Amino acid sequence: MADPGPTPRAPREDLPTLRGPRVVLRPACEDDLDALWALTQEKELVRWWGAMDRHGLRLELFEDWSHYFVIEIGGELAGAIGFYEENDPGYRHAGLDLFLGPAYLGRGLGPESIRVLARYLIDERGHHRLVIDPSVENERAIHAYEKVGFRRVGVLRRYEKGSDGEWRDGLLMDLLADELVQE
Ligand SMILES: CC(C)(COP(=O)(O)OP(=O)(O)OC[C@H]1O[C@@H](n2cnc3c(N)ncnc32)[C@H](O)[C@@H]1OP(=O)(O)O)[C@@H](O)C(=O)NCCC(=O)NCCS
């Protein structure tokens, strides 16, 4: 029998809804899966997020170690942003990932979403360091993350498999709490 994946569940009790000037980040739930999956099938997202099947996206969104929010703009579902936490006290940090649908790209909404989530991770969850790891070729993402204060750490060689099935390099970027650039 096919693996049904993680148990469907309501939004996580421990995640609040977060708000920025234009974005609302609300905890993702099972009911969001179809709309988010449809966004990930758009060409621009397949290129950078990989050709994810529905089951793969479900795992990404709802695995116990991952915490995802839907990004809403003007009441519309525009994308998703998530984080994981390394809670070993000697290495504690959080990692982020996000995507926006094609209609929402290039309007500063990605950086705004990251700022809102970063503030929460720093102020409420006590993180001193955040990481993000775009493809080295994803210049738009790298530029967007630098605007928020992330710095380039180094190349992660053959780090992730692209939608063409080939391994490609990633760029590790990090941000320390006092480096977050607020607009
Ligand atoms: C990456 C992403 C989150 C960034 O969010 P965004 O809201 O589109 O970001 P911005 O509106 O700030 O635009 C990106 C910036 O990069 C610039 N840019 C665009 N294409 C670029 C390129 N090829 N090279 C360098 N800079 C580029 C834009 O001019 C803009 O900078 P500016 O504000 O100084 O003019 C969003 O584009 C996205 O979801 N992309 C598809 C999925 C993806 O790549 N996810 C990231 C996985 S790590």
GROMACS .gro file of C-alpha atoms and ligand atoms in nm:
model
  231
    1MET     CA    1   0.000   0.000   0.000
    2ALA     CA    2   0.125   0.350  -0.081
    3ASP     CA    3   0.262   0.547   0.212
    4PRO     CA    4  -0.020   0.786   0.310
    5GLY     CA    5   0.231   1.036   0.448
    6PRO     CA    6   0.199   1.226   0.770
    7THR     CA    7  -0.137   1.228   0.943
    8PRO     CA    8  -0.354   1.518   0.820
    9ARG     CA    9  -0.394   1.769   1.091
   10ALA     CA   10  -0.519   2.112   1.176
   11PRO     CA   11  -0.282   2.410   1.187
   12ARG     CA   12  -0.016   2.366   1.452
   13GLU     CA   13  -0.130   2.496   1.785
   14ASP     CA   14   0.207   2.648   1.861
   15LEU     CA   15   0.229   2.873   1.554
   16PRO     CA   16   0.071   3.218   1.556
   17THR     CA   17  -0.051   3.415   1.256
   18LEU     CA   18   0.214   3.676   1.169
   19ARG     CA   19   0.151   4.006   0.991
   20GLY     CA   20   0.359   4.248   0.786
   21PRO     CA   21   0.256   4.563   0.601
   22ARG     CA   22   0.122   4.360   0.306
   23VAL     CA   23   0.160   3.993   0.394
   24VAL     CA   24  -0.023   3.771   0.639
   25LEU     CA   25   0.154   3.447   0.733
   26ARG     CA   26  -0.094   3.197   0.871
   27PRO     CA   27  -0.008   2.839   0.971
   28ALA     CA   28  -0.062   2.605   0.675
   29CYS     CA   29  -0.314   2.324   0.708
   30GLU     CA   30  -0.424   2.025   0.506
   31ASP     CA   31  -0.692   2.229   0.328
   32ASP     CA   32  -0.418   2.446   0.170
   33LEU     CA   33  -0.243   2.153   0.006
   34ASP     CA   34  -0.422   2.156  -0.332
   35ALA     CA   35  -0.379   2.530  -0.388
   36LEU     CA   36  -0.013   2.523  -0.283
   37TRP     CA   37   0.057   2.219  -0.496
   38ALA     CA   38  -0.098   2.397  -0.798
   39LEU     CA   39   0.141   2.689  -0.742
   40THR     CA   40   0.444   2.461  -0.727
   41GLN     CA   41   0.357   2.325  -1.074
   42GLU     CA   42   0.412   2.667  -1.234
   43LYS     CA   43   0.719   2.671  -1.458
   44GLU     CA   44   0.906   2.940  -1.262
   45LEU     CA   45   0.866   2.742  -0.941
   46VAL     CA   46   0.954   2.403  -1.090
   47ARG     CA   47   1.284   2.555  -1.197
   48TRP     CA   48   1.385   2.659  -0.847
   49TRP     CA   49   1.177   2.443  -0.618
   50GLY     CA   50   1.197   2.120  -0.816
   51ALA     CA   51   0.920   1.917  -0.975
   52MET     CA   52   0.746   1.823  -0.656
   53ASP     CA   53   0.461   1.573  -0.655
   54ARG     CA   54   0.167   1.620  -0.422
   55HIS     CA   55   0.293   1.363  -0.175
   56GLY     CA   56   0.637   1.524  -0.168
   57LEU     CA   57   0.487   1.865  -0.100
   58ARG     CA   58   0.271   1.718   0.176
   59LEU     CA   59   0.579   1.574   0.342
   60GLU     CA   60   0.763   1.905   0.309
   61LEU     CA   61   0.475   2.102   0.463
   62PHE     CA   62   0.368   1.868   0.739
   63GLU     CA   63   0.669   1.668   0.855
   64ASP     CA   64   0.714   1.706   1.229
   65TRP     CA   65   1.036   1.900   1.188
   66SER     CA   66   0.893   2.152   0.941
   67HIS     CA   67   0.668   2.449   1.018
   68TYR     CA   68   0.495   2.613   0.723
   69PHE     CA   69   0.285   2.925   0.684
   70VAL     CA   70   0.069   3.018   0.388
   71ILE     CA   71   0.159   3.364   0.255
   72GLU     CA   72  -0.161   3.561   0.197
   73ILE     CA   73  -0.172   3.890   0.010
   74GLY     CA   74  -0.501   4.079   0.018
   75GLY     CA   75  -0.677   3.763   0.133
   76GLU     CA   76  -0.540   3.556  -0.161
   77LEU     CA   77  -0.311   3.256  -0.118
   78ALA     CA   78   0.016   3.375  -0.274
   79GLY     CA   79   0.276   3.121  -0.161
   80ALA     CA   80   0.430   2.956   0.141
   81ILE     CA   81   0.719   3.014   0.379
   82GLY     CA   82   0.854   2.766   0.628
   83PHE     CA   83   1.127   2.697   0.876
   84TYR     CA   84   1.296   2.412   1.056
   85GLU     CA   85   1.491   2.433   1.380
   86GLU     CA   86   1.818   2.275   1.483
   87ASN     CA   87   1.771   2.254   1.859
   88ASP     CA   88   2.103   2.101   1.963
   89PRO     CA   89   2.204   2.376   2.211
   90GLY     CA   90   2.558   2.382   2.074
   91TYR     CA   91   2.443   2.451   1.717
   92ARG     CA   92   2.101   2.608   1.757
   93HIS     CA   93   1.969   2.788   1.448
   94ALA     CA   94   1.670   2.796   1.213
   95GLY     CA   95   1.657   2.742   0.836
   96LEU     CA   96   1.404   2.904   0.603
   97ASP     CA   97   1.254   2.829   0.262
   98LEU     CA   98   0.978   2.995   0.061
   99PHE     CA   99   0.804   3.035  -0.271
  100LEU     CA  100   0.561   3.281  -0.423
  101GLY     CA  101   0.328   3.220  -0.715
  102PRO     CA  102   0.423   3.380  -1.050
  103ALA     CA  103   0.174   3.667  -1.007
  104TYR     CA  104   0.349   3.780  -0.689
  105LEU     CA  105   0.715   3.774  -0.791
  106GLY     CA  106   0.934   4.084  -0.805
  107ARG     CA  107   0.721   4.302  -0.575
  108GLY     CA  108   0.930   4.275  -0.260
  109LEU     CA  109   0.683   4.031  -0.104
  110GLY     CA  110   0.944   3.758  -0.057
  111PRO     CA  111   1.176   3.985   0.145
  112GLU     CA  112   0.878   4.115   0.344
  113SER     CA  113   0.768   3.759   0.428
  114ILE     CA  114   1.123   3.669   0.534
  115ARG     CA  115   1.149   3.980   0.755
  116VAL     CA  116   0.824   3.894   0.931
  117LEU     CA  117   0.923   3.531   0.988
  118ALA     CA  118   1.281   3.622   1.086
  119ARG     CA  119   1.152   3.869   1.349
  120TYR     CA  120   0.937   3.591   1.495
  121LEU     CA  121   1.223   3.340   1.495
  122ILE     CA  122   1.459   3.587   1.662
  123ASP     CA  123   1.221   3.755   1.909
  124GLU     CA  124   0.983   3.474   1.998
  125ARG     CA  125   1.184   3.157   1.943
  126GLY     CA  126   1.519   3.294   2.055
  127HIS     CA  127   1.730   3.225   1.747
  128HIS     CA  128   2.057   3.414   1.703
  129ARG     CA  129   2.133   3.274   1.355
  130LEU     CA  130   1.921   3.194   1.048
  131VAL     CA  131   2.023   3.014   0.729
  132ILE     CA  132   1.884   2.982   0.377
  133ASP     CA  133   2.024   2.783   0.086
  134PRO     CA  134   1.916   2.888  -0.266
  135SER     CA  135   2.063   2.739  -0.581
  136VAL     CA  136   2.380   2.926  -0.679
  137GLU     CA  137   2.206   3.007  -1.008
  138ASN     CA  138   1.898   3.158  -0.842
  139GLU     CA  139   2.025   3.515  -0.863
  140ARG     CA  140   1.688   3.670  -0.791
  141ALA     CA  141   1.656   3.474  -0.466
  142ILE     CA  142   2.015   3.549  -0.361
  143HIS     CA  143   1.963   3.921  -0.426
  144ALA     CA  144   1.631   3.917  -0.238
  145TYR     CA  145   1.794   3.746   0.063
  146GLU     CA  146   2.086   3.990   0.063
  147LYS     CA  147   1.836   4.277   0.082
  148VAL     CA  148   1.709   4.128   0.409
  149GLY     CA  149   2.064   4.097   0.547
  150PHE     CA  150   2.167   3.741   0.462
  151ARG     CA  151   2.534   3.700   0.369
  152ARG     CA  152   2.699   3.449   0.139
  153VAL     CA  153   2.883   3.179   0.337
  154GLY     CA  154   2.991   2.935   0.068
  155VAL     CA  155   2.899   2.692  -0.204
  156LEU     CA  156   2.735   2.362  -0.115
  157ARG     CA  157   2.863   2.142  -0.396
  158ARG     CA  158   2.615   1.918  -0.577
  159TYR     CA  159   2.375   1.996  -0.296
  160GLU     CA  160   2.029   1.948  -0.447
  161LYS     CA  161   1.875   1.762  -0.737
  162GLY     CA  162   1.722   1.991  -0.998
  163SER     CA  163   1.401   1.919  -1.192
  164ASP     CA  164   1.625   1.781  -1.472
  165GLY     CA  165   1.752   1.514  -1.230
  166GLU     CA  166   2.103   1.663  -1.218
  167TRP     CA  167   2.277   1.756  -0.893
  168ARG     CA  168   2.339   2.130  -0.868
  169ASP     CA  169   2.527   2.357  -0.633
  170GLY     CA  170   2.358   2.547  -0.351
  171LEU     CA  171   2.467   2.865  -0.179
  172LEU     CA  172   2.466   2.865   0.200
  173MET     CA  173   2.367   3.209   0.331
  174ASP     CA  174   2.330   3.313   0.693
  175LEU     CA  175   2.208   3.605   0.896
  176LEU     CA  176   2.284   3.693   1.257
  177ALA     CA  177   2.006   3.845   1.465
  178ASP     CA  178   2.144   4.199   1.467
  179GLU     CA  179   2.195   4.197   1.088
  180LEU     CA  180   1.824   4.177   0.997
  181VAL     CA  181   1.746   4.471   0.770
  182GLN     CA  182   1.403   4.619   0.846
  183GLU     CA  183   1.261   4.836   0.572
  184LIG     C1  184   1.296   3.411  -0.447
  184LIG     C2  185   1.171   3.489  -0.409
  184LIG     C3  186   1.119   3.437  -0.276
  184LIG     C4  187   1.209   3.637  -0.394
  184LIG     O1  188   1.094   3.710  -0.360
  184LIG     P1  189   1.047   3.835  -0.450
  184LIG     O2  190   0.934   3.898  -0.377
  184LIG     O3  191   1.022   3.790  -0.589
  184LIG     O4  192   1.177   3.927  -0.441
  184LIG     P2  193   1.192   4.080  -0.485
  184LIG     O5  194   1.060   4.138  -0.525
  184LIG     O6  195   1.271   4.148  -0.381
  184LIG     O7  196   1.274   4.076  -0.618
  184LIG     C5  197   1.397   4.019  -0.627
  184LIG     C6  198   1.510   4.120  -0.643
  184LIG     O8  199   1.604   4.053  -0.726
  184LIG     C7  200   1.624   4.131  -0.844
  184LIG     N1  201   1.641   4.034  -0.951
  184LIG     C8  202   1.546   3.976  -1.029
  184LIG     N2  203   1.606   3.893  -1.116
  184LIG     C9  204   1.739   3.898  -1.090
  184LIG    C10  205   1.853   3.835  -1.145
  184LIG     N3  206   1.842   3.748  -1.245
  184LIG     N4  207   1.975   3.864  -1.093
  184LIG    C11  208   1.990   3.951  -0.990
  184LIG     N5  209   1.884   4.015  -0.934
  184LIG    C12  210   1.761   3.988  -0.984
  184LIG    C13  211   1.502   4.219  -0.857
  184LIG     O9  212   1.534   4.335  -0.933
  184LIG    C14  213   1.477   4.251  -0.711
  184LIG    O10  214   1.571   4.343  -0.661
  184LIG     P3  215   1.542   4.499  -0.638
  184LIG    O11  216   1.428   4.509  -0.541
  184LIG    O12  217   1.672   4.551  -0.580
  184LIG    O13  218   1.510   4.555  -0.774
  184LIG    C15  219   1.061   3.475  -0.519
  184LIG    O14  220   1.107   3.537  -0.635
  184LIG    C16  221   1.020   3.331  -0.548
  184LIG    O15  222   0.939   3.275  -0.478
  184LIG     N6  223   1.077   3.276  -0.658
  184LIG    C17  224   1.037   3.143  -0.707
  184LIG    C18  225   1.074   3.030  -0.611
  184LIG    C19  226   1.212   3.044  -0.554
  184LIG    O16  227   1.306   3.075  -0.626
  184LIG     N7  228   1.222   3.020  -0.424
  184LIG    C20  229   1.349   3.033  -0.354
  184LIG    C21  230   1.401   2.900  -0.313
  184LIG     S1  231   1.550   2.921  -0.216
   0.00000   0.00000   0.00000
